[in-house]
XYZ file of C-alpha atoms in Angstrom:
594
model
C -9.540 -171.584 9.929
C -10.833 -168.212 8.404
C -14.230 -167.601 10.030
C -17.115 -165.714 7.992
C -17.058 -163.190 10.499
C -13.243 -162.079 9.850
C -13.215 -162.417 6.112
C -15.676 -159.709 6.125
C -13.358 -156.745 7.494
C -10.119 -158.002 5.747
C -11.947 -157.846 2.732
C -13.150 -154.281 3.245
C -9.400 -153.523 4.364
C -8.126 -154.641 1.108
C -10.958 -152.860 -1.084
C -10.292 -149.403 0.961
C -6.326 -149.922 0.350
C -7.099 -150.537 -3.370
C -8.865 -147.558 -3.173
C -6.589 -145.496 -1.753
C -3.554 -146.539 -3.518
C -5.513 -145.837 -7.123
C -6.160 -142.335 -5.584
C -2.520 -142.064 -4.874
C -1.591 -143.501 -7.787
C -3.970 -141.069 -9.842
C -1.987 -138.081 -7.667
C 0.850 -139.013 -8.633
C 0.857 -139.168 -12.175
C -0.884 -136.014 -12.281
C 2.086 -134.749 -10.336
C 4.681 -135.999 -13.283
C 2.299 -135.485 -15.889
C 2.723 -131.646 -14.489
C 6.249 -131.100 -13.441
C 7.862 -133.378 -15.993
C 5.392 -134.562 -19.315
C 3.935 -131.095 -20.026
C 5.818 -129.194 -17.272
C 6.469 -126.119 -20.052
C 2.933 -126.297 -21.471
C 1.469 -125.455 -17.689
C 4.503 -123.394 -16.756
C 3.596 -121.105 -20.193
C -0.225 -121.530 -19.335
C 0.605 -120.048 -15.612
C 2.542 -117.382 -16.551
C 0.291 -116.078 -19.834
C -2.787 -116.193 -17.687
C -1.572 -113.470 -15.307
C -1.433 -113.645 -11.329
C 0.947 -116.798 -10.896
C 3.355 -116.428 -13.706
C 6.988 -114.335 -13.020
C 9.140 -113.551 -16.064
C 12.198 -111.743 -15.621
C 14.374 -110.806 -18.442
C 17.923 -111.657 -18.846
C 20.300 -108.796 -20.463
C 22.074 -109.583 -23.427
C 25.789 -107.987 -23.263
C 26.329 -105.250 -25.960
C 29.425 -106.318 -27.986
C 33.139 -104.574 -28.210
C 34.336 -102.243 -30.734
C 37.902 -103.084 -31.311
C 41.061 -101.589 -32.810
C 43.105 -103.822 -35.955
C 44.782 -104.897 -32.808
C 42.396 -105.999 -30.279
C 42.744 -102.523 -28.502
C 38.735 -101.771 -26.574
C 37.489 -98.522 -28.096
C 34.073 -99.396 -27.137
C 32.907 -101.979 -24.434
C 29.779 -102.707 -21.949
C 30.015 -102.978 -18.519
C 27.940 -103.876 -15.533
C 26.848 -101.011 -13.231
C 24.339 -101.294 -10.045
C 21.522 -98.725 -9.324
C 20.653 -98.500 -5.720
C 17.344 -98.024 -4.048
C 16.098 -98.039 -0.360
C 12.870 -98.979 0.882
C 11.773 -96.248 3.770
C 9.117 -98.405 4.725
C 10.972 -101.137 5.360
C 13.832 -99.180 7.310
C 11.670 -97.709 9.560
C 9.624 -101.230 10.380
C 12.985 -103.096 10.870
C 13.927 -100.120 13.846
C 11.067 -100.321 15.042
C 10.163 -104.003 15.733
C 12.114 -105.167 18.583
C 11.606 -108.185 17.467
C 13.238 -107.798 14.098
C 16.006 -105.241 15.399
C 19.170 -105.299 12.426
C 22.484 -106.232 13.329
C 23.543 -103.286 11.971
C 21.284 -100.137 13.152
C 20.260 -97.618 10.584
C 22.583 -94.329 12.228
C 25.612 -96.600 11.284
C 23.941 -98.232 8.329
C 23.687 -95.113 7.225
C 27.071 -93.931 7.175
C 28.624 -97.024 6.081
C 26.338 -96.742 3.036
C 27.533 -93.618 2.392
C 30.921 -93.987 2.858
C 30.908 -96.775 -0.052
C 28.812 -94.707 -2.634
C 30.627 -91.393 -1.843
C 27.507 -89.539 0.087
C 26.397 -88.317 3.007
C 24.948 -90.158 5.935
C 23.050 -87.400 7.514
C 21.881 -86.610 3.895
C 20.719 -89.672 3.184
C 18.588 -90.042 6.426
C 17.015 -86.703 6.055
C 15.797 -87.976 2.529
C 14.497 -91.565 4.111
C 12.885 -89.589 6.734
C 11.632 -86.745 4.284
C 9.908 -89.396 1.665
C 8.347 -91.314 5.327
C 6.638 -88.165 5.577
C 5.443 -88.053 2.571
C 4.138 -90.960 2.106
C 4.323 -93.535 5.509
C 3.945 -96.511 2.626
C 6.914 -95.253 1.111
C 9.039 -98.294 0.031
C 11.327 -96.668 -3.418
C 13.841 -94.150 -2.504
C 16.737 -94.141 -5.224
C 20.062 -92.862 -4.004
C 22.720 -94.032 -5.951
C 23.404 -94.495 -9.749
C 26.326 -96.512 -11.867
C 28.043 -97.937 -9.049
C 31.127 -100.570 -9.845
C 31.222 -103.988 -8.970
C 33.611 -103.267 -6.255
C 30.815 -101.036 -4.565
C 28.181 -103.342 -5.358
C 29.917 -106.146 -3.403
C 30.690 -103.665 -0.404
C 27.323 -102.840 -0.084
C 25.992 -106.590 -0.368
C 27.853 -107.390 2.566
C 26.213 -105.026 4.989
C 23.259 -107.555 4.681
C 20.448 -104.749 4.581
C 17.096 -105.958 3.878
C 15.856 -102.383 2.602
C 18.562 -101.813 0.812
C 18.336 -103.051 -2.831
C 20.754 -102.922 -6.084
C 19.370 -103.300 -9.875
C 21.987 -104.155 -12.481
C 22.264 -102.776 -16.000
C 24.713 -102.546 -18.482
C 26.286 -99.398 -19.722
C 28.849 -98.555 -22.721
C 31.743 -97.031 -22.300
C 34.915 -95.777 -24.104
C 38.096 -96.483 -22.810
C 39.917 -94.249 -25.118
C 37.722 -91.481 -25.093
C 37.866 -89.770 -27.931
C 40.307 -91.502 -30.070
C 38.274 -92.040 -33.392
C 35.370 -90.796 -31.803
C 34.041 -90.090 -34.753
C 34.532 -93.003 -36.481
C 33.000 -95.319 -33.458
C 30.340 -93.667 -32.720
C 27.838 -93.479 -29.251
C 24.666 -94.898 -28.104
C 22.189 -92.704 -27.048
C 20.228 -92.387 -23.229
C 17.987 -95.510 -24.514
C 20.772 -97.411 -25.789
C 20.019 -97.074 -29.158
C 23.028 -96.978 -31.752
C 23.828 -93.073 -32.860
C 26.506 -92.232 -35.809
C 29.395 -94.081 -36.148
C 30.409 -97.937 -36.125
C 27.811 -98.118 -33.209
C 25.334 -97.866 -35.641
C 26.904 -99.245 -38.597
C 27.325 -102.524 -37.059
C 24.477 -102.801 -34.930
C 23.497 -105.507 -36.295
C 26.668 -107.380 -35.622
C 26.784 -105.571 -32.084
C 23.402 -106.073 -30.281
C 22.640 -108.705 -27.833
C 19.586 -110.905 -27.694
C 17.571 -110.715 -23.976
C 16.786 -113.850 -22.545
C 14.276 -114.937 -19.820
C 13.747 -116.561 -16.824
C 9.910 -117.985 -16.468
C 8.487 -119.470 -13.148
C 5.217 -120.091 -11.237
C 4.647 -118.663 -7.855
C 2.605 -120.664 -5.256
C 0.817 -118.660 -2.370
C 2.903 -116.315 -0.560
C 4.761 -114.900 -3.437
C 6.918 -118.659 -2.931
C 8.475 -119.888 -6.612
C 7.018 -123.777 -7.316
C 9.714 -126.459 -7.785
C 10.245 -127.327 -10.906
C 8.358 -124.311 -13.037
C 11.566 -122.829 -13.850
C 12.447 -122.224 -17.167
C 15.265 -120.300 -18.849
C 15.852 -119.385 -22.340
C 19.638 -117.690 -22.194
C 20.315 -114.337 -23.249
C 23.005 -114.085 -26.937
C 25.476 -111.243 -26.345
C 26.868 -109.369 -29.111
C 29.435 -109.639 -31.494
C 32.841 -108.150 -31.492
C 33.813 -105.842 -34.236
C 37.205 -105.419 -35.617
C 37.845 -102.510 -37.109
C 40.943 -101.530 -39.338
C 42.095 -98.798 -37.537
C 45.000 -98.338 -35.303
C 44.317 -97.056 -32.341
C 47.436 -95.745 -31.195
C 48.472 -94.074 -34.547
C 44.780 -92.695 -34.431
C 45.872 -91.178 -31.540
C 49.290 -89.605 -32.324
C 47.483 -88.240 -35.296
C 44.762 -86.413 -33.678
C 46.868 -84.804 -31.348
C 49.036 -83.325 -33.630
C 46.406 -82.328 -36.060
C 44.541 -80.737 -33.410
C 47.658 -78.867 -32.258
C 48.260 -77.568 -36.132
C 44.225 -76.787 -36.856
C 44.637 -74.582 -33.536
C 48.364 -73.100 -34.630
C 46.696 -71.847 -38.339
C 43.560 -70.572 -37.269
C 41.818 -73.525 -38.383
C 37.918 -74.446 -37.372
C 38.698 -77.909 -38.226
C 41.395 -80.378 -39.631
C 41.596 -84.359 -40.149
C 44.046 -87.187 -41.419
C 42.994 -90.241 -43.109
C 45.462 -93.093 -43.673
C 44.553 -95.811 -46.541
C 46.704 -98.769 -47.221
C 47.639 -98.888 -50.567
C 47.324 -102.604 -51.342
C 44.119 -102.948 -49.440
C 42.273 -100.111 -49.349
C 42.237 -100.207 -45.604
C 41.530 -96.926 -43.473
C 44.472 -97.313 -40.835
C 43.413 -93.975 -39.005
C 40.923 -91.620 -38.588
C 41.726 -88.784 -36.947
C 40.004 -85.306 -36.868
C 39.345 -82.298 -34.745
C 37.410 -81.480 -33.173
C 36.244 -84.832 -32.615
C 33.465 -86.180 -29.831
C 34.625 -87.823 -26.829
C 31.767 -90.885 -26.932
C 31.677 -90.034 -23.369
C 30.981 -86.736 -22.983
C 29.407 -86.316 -26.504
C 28.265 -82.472 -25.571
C 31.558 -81.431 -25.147
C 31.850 -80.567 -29.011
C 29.157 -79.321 -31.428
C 26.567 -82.181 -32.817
C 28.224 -81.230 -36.143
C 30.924 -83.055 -34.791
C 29.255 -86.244 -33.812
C 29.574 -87.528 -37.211
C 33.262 -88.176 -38.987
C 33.228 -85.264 -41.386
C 36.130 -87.461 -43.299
C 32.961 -89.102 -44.684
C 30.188 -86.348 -44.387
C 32.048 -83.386 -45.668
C 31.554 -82.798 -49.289
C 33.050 -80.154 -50.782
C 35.158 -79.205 -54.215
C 38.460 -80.961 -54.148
C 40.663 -78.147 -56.078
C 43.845 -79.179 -57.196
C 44.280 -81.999 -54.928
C 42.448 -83.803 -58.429
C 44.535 -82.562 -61.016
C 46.428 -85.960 -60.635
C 43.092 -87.750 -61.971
C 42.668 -85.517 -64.645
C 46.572 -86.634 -65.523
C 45.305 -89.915 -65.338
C 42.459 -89.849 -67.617
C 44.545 -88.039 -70.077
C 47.402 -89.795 -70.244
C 45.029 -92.983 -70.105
C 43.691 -92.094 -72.857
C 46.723 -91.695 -75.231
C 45.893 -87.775 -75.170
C 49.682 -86.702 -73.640
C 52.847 -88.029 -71.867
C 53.641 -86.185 -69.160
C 56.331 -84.191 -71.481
C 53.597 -83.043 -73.903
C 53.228 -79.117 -73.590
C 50.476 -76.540 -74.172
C 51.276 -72.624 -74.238
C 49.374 -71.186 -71.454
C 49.219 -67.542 -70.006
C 48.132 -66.605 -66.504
C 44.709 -65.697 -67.748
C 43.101 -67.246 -70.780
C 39.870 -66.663 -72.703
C 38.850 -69.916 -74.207
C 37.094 -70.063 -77.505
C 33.656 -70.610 -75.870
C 33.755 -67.461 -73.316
C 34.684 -69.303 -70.457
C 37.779 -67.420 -68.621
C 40.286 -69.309 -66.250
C 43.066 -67.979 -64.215
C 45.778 -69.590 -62.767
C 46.227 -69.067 -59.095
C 49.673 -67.031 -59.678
C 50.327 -64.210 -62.243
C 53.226 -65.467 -64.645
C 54.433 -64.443 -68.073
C 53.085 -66.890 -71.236
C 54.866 -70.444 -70.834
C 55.113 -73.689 -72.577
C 54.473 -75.996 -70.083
C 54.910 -79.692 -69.762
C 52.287 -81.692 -68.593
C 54.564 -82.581 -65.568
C 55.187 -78.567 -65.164
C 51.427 -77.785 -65.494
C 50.747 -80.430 -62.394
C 54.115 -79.571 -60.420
C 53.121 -75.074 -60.879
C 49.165 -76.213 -60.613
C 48.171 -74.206 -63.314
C 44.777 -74.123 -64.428
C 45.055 -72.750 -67.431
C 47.574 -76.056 -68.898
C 45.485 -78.535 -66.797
C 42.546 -76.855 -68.912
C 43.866 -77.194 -72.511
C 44.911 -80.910 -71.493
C 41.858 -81.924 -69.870
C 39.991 -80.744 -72.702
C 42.062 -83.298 -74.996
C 39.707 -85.771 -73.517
C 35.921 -85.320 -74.514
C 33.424 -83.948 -71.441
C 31.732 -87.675 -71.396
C 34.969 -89.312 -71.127
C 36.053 -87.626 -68.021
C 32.599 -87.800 -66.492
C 33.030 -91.875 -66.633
C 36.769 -91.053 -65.620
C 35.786 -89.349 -62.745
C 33.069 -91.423 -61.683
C 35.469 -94.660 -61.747
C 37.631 -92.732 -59.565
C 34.347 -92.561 -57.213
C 33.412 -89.339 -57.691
C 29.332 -88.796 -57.122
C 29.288 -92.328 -55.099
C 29.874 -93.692 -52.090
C 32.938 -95.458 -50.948
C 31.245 -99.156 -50.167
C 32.681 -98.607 -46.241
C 28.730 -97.692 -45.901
C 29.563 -95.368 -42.852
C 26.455 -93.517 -41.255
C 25.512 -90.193 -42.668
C 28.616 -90.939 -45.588
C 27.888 -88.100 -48.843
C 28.156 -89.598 -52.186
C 29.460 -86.132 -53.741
C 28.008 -84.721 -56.805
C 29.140 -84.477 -60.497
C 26.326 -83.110 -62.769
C 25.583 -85.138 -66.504
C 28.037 -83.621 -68.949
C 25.302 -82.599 -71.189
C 24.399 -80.224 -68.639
C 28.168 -78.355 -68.753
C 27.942 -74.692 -69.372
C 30.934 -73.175 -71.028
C 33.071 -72.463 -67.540
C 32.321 -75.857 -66.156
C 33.809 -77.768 -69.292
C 37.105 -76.321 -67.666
C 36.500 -76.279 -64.178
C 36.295 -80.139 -63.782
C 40.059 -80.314 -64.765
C 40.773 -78.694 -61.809
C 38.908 -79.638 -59.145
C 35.844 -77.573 -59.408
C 32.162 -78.093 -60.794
C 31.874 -81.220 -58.811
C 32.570 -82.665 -55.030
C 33.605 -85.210 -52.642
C 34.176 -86.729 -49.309
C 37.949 -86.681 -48.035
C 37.457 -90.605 -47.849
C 36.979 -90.245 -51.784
C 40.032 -88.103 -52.544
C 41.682 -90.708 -50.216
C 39.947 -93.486 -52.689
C 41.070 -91.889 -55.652
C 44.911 -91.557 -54.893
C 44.853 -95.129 -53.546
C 43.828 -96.252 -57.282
C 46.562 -94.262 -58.501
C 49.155 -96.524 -55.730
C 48.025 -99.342 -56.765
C 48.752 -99.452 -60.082
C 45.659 -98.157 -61.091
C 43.734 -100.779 -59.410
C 40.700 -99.254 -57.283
C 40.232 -101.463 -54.008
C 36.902 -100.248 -51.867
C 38.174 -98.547 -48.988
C 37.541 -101.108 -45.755
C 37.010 -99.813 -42.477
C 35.196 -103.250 -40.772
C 38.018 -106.091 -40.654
C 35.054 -108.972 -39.370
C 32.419 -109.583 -36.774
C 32.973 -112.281 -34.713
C 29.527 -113.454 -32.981
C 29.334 -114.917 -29.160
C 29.714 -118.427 -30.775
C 32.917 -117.775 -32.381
C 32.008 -117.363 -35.943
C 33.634 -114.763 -37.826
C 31.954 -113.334 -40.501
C 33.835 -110.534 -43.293
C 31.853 -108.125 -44.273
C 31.222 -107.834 -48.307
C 32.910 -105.257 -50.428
C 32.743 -104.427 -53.842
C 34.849 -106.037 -56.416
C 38.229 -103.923 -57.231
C 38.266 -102.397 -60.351
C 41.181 -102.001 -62.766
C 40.225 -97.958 -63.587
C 43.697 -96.971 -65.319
C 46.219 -98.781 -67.166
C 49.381 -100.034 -64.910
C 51.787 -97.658 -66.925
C 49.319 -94.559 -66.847
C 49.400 -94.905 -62.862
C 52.833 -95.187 -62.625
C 53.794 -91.662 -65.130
C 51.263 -89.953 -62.820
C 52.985 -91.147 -59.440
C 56.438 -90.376 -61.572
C 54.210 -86.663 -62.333
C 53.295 -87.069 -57.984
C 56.783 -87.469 -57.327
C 58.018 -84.469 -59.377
C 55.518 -82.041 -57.064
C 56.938 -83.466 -54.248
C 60.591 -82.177 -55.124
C 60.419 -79.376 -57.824
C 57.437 -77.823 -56.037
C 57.389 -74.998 -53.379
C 56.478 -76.739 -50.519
C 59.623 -79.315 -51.380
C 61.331 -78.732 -48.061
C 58.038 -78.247 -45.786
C 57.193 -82.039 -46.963
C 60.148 -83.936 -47.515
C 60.311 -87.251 -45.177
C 64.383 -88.387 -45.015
C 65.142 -91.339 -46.295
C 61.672 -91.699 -47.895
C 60.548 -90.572 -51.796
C 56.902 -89.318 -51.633
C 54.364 -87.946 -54.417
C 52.097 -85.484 -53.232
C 49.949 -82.442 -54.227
C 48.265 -79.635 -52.736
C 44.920 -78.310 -53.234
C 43.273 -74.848 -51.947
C 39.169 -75.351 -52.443
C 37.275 -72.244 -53.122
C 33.980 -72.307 -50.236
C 30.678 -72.109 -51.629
C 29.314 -68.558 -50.493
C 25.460 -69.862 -51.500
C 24.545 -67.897 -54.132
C 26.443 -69.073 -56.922
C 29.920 -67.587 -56.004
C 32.304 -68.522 -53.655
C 33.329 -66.849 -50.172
C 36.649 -64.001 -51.077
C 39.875 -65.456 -49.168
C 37.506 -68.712 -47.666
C 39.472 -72.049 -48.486
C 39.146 -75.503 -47.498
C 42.789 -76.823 -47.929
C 44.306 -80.195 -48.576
C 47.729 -82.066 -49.427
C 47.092 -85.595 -50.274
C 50.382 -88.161 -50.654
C 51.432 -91.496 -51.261
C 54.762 -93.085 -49.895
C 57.528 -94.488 -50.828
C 56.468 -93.524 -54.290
C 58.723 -96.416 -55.607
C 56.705 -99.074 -54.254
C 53.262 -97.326 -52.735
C 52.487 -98.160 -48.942
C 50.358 -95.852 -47.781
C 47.859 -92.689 -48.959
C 48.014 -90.050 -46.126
C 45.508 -87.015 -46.778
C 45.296 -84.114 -45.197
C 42.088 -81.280 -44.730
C 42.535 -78.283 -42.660
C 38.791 -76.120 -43.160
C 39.409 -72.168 -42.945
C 42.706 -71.476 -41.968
C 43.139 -67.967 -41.339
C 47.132 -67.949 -40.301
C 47.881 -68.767 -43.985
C 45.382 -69.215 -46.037
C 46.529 -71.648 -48.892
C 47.395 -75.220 -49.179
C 50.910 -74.341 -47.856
C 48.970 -74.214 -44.141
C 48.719 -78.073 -44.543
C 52.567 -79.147 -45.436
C 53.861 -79.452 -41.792
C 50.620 -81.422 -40.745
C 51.125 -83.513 -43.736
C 54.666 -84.130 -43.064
C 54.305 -84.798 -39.171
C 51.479 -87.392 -40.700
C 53.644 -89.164 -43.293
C 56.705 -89.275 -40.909
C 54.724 -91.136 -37.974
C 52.788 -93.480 -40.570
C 56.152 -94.739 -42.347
C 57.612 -95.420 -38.890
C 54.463 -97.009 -37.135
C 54.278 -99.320 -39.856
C 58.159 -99.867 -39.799
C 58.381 -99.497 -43.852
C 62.059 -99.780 -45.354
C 63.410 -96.203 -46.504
C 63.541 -96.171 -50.303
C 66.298 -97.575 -51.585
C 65.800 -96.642 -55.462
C 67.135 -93.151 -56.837
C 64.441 -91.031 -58.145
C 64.676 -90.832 -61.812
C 66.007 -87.906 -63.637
C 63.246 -85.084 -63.211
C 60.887 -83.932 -65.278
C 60.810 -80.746 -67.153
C 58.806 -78.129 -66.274
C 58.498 -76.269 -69.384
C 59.107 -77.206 -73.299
């Protein structure tokens, strides 16, 4: 039997564990309520209100630049920056208590020995920044080390010693289509080039790692949050890298044999409109971008614009014929110098006696006088649309960085000389990439495709997306394109640079063109040119456009300083893309004169 006396203190008992077990009860589902219900809400509240909240960023990877076949031309890698802290070298040698396994003499030199310095160099600069300031704890010694390093020097276990990652682009084919992929600059921001083209496609998103820290510096259970970092796309590009390659070499070595300040070759494919090479010189090394001049950061295959010559005597064939105006075996009578009705004079780059030439003979002797008196067939606002369908005066649609549109001035504008001179080339300019443009219309069947130079992006999660590109456009008939390759074809074999250019086994159209230089004041530099041979092969069935620019050769000074370049080019573009020698007979050639 319970007595009074001893229900009394049980009862209290109970009450104070009720108590306490509410209290602990109330603890803990503050505790859950914290780490668990609204565990982001605090961890957010810790960190924006200052002392107790870490964030530390997580680096995005930069994405690759790749060749049509997966070949790196521009990738990011991890490198490792590495610090010391005096301070804490000189309290860890000192502390008996805390004496390293490894002491600092031989820390020292095994240090050194894995970042390529010197030991006693490297203590004289811990013991120089000590004396300048005893609370000394950031000495930097070492920049860009590899992985390999990194991992050497993590196993000497050094408390002072400290490595900070970061990531770094480099180009494992240096400068093969340097120009064309471009550079980043000390901050990592996208300069010229695909770099900056497809920097959208390219750049990485940072993440970041949030946490609470208790007393002591100590990180709380549970406050951890992460919010991962998006690395950049890939970008394919068009291009092939190893025919880039080939290609710059060799124009490089002929730029340097004629005297030459600069030279390139662009490749387009005929049915696509795809740039298979880029190659110039001089060209920058995305590594080592001051070893050439900053006018060279930039592809000038895009950013040079300049007067084409006769290189577009094929499009004024084109618009002609295209109009109904002349078959290649009409004829004009035309003299080495003529006076046309309106004053303007023209002379045709040789002296000759008074011929009747063909149309076919006017484009295969590249006289300006005949191209004249055909061109003017047509009426001045019919070859300004002419012209501008070829893409004269606008940009190609690749949308490259720092890319010139050209200019062609409104045809009511046209003095007396310049109703002439835009037969021939003159009066109006382009980009290489746009004489490239035009001559892959004329391929094609007359069919414009927008040069390419981006074949897709493919982001971290696997989607690949195509870039957009302008519609083709039928600009000539079928049959016009195809006299005016037959015309192509005719320069190729009847004209004087027929042996200097002939590829065995293959039938080619080509033509030359020797651009007078702009001397700034309304003239043109004496004996300056800018020369050029653009071609299409096999004629019969049109692969590939190959042009060629050499800019102020001095050796020989016409287009002639181009031919073995263009040949060399041709040759090594037929064979990397394994196309079938011609098996057609040319047709019976055309006459040069009536």
């Amino acid at each position: 039997m319970t007595t009074r006396a001893t229900r009394g203190p049980r009862r209290r008992t109970v009450v104070a564990l009720a108590v306490v077990l509410m209290v602990l009860a109330a603890f803990i589902f503050r505790l859950v309520d914290i780490q668990i219900v609204h565990a982001d809400e605090h961890v957010a509240q810790g960190v924006n209100d200052g002392n107790l909240g870490t964030t530390r960023t997580i680096e995005g990877t930069r994405g690759d630049i790749v060749d049509e076949h997966g070949t790196v031309l521009a990738s990011s890698v991890l490198v490792y920056d590495a610090e010391l802290s005096p301070l804490v070298i000189e309290q860890v040698e000192n502390d008996p208590k805390k004496k390293p396994e490894i002491p600092w003499a031989e820390a020292s030199e095994r240090i050194a020995q894995v970042t390529g310095d010197d030991g006693a160099e490297l203590r004289a600069a811990v013991e120089e920044r000590l004396a300048e300031n005893p609370e000394s704890q950031y000495l930097p010694f070492a920049k860009g080390l590899n992985t390999e390093q990194y991992l050497e020097l993590r196993e000497l276990d050094l408390v002072y010693l400290h490595m900070t990652p970061r990531s770094v682009r480099v180009y494992p084919n240096g400068a093969v289509a340097g120009s064309a992929v471009g550079f980043l600059n000390g901050s990592g921001e996208a300069q010229y080039g695909i770099e900056r083209m497809q920097d959208q496609c390219l750049s990485a998103t940072d993440g970041e790692v949030t946490y609470l820290r208790g007393q002591g510096g100590v990180k709380i259970p549970g406050s951890e949050r992460t919010t991962p970092a998006v690395d950049g796309g890939t970008v394919q590009l068009t291009i092939d890298s190893d025919l880039n390659w080939y290609l710059q070499q060799m124009i490089a070595e002929e730029a340097k044999k004629q005297g030459a300040q600069a030279g390139s070759v662009t490749v387009v494919e005929v049915a696509t409109g795809k740039i298979r090479a880029m190659a110039e010189y001089p060209t920058v090394d995305p590594n080592d971008i001051d070893s050439v001049s900053q006018k060279y950061w930039m592809s000038q295959i895009f950013a040079d614009a300049y007067e084409p010559g006769s290189t577009f005597k094929p499009v004024t064939a084109a618009m002609v014929i295209d109009q109904g105006a002349a078959t290649p075996l009409s004829s004009v009578t035309a003299p080495s110098r003529e006076v046309f009705p309106n004053g303007a004079v023209v002379n045709d780059p040789f002296y000759h006696p008074v011929y009747d030439y063909t149309f076919a003979g006017a484009l295969i002797d590249s006289s300006n006088v005949s191209m004249s008196k055909f061109g003017a067939k047509v009426s001045a606002q019919s070859r300004y649309d002419y012209l501008q369908r070829f893409g004269v005066g606008d940009a190609t649609g690749v949308g490259f960085p720092a890319e010139q549109q050209g200019l062609i001035h409104d045809p009511n504008t046209w003095d007396n000389q310049t109703l002439y001179t835009t037969t021939f080339g003159q009066a109006f300019t382009v980009t290489p990439a746009q004489i490239a443009g035009a001559y892959q219309a004329l391929g094609n069947g007359g069919l414009k495709v927008p040069l390419s130079l981006v074949e897709s992006c493919t982001l971290a999660d696997g989607t690949v997306v195509k870039p957009d590109s302008p519609e083709p456009e039928q600009i000539v008939s079928e049959q016009t394109a195809d006299q005016v390759n037959r015309m192509l074809e005719n320069v190729a074999v009847q004209g004087g640079l027929a042996s200097a250019v002939e590829v065995p086994g293959y039938r080619i159209g080509m033509k030359t063109g020797t651009a007078q230089k702009p001397d700034g004041k309304g003239g043109y530099k004496p004996g300056i040119y800018f020369t050029n041979m653009a071609g299409i092969a096999p004629i019969e069935d049109p692969q590939y456009v190959v042009l060629v620019t050499l800019d102020e050769p001095t050796k020989i000074r016409t287009s002639a300083a181009t031919a073995s370049a263009f040949q060399k080019a041709m040759t090594q573009v037929l064979k990397t893309y394994k196309v079938a020698p011609s098996s057609q007979p040319m047709d019976e050639l055309l006459p040069k004169f009536d």
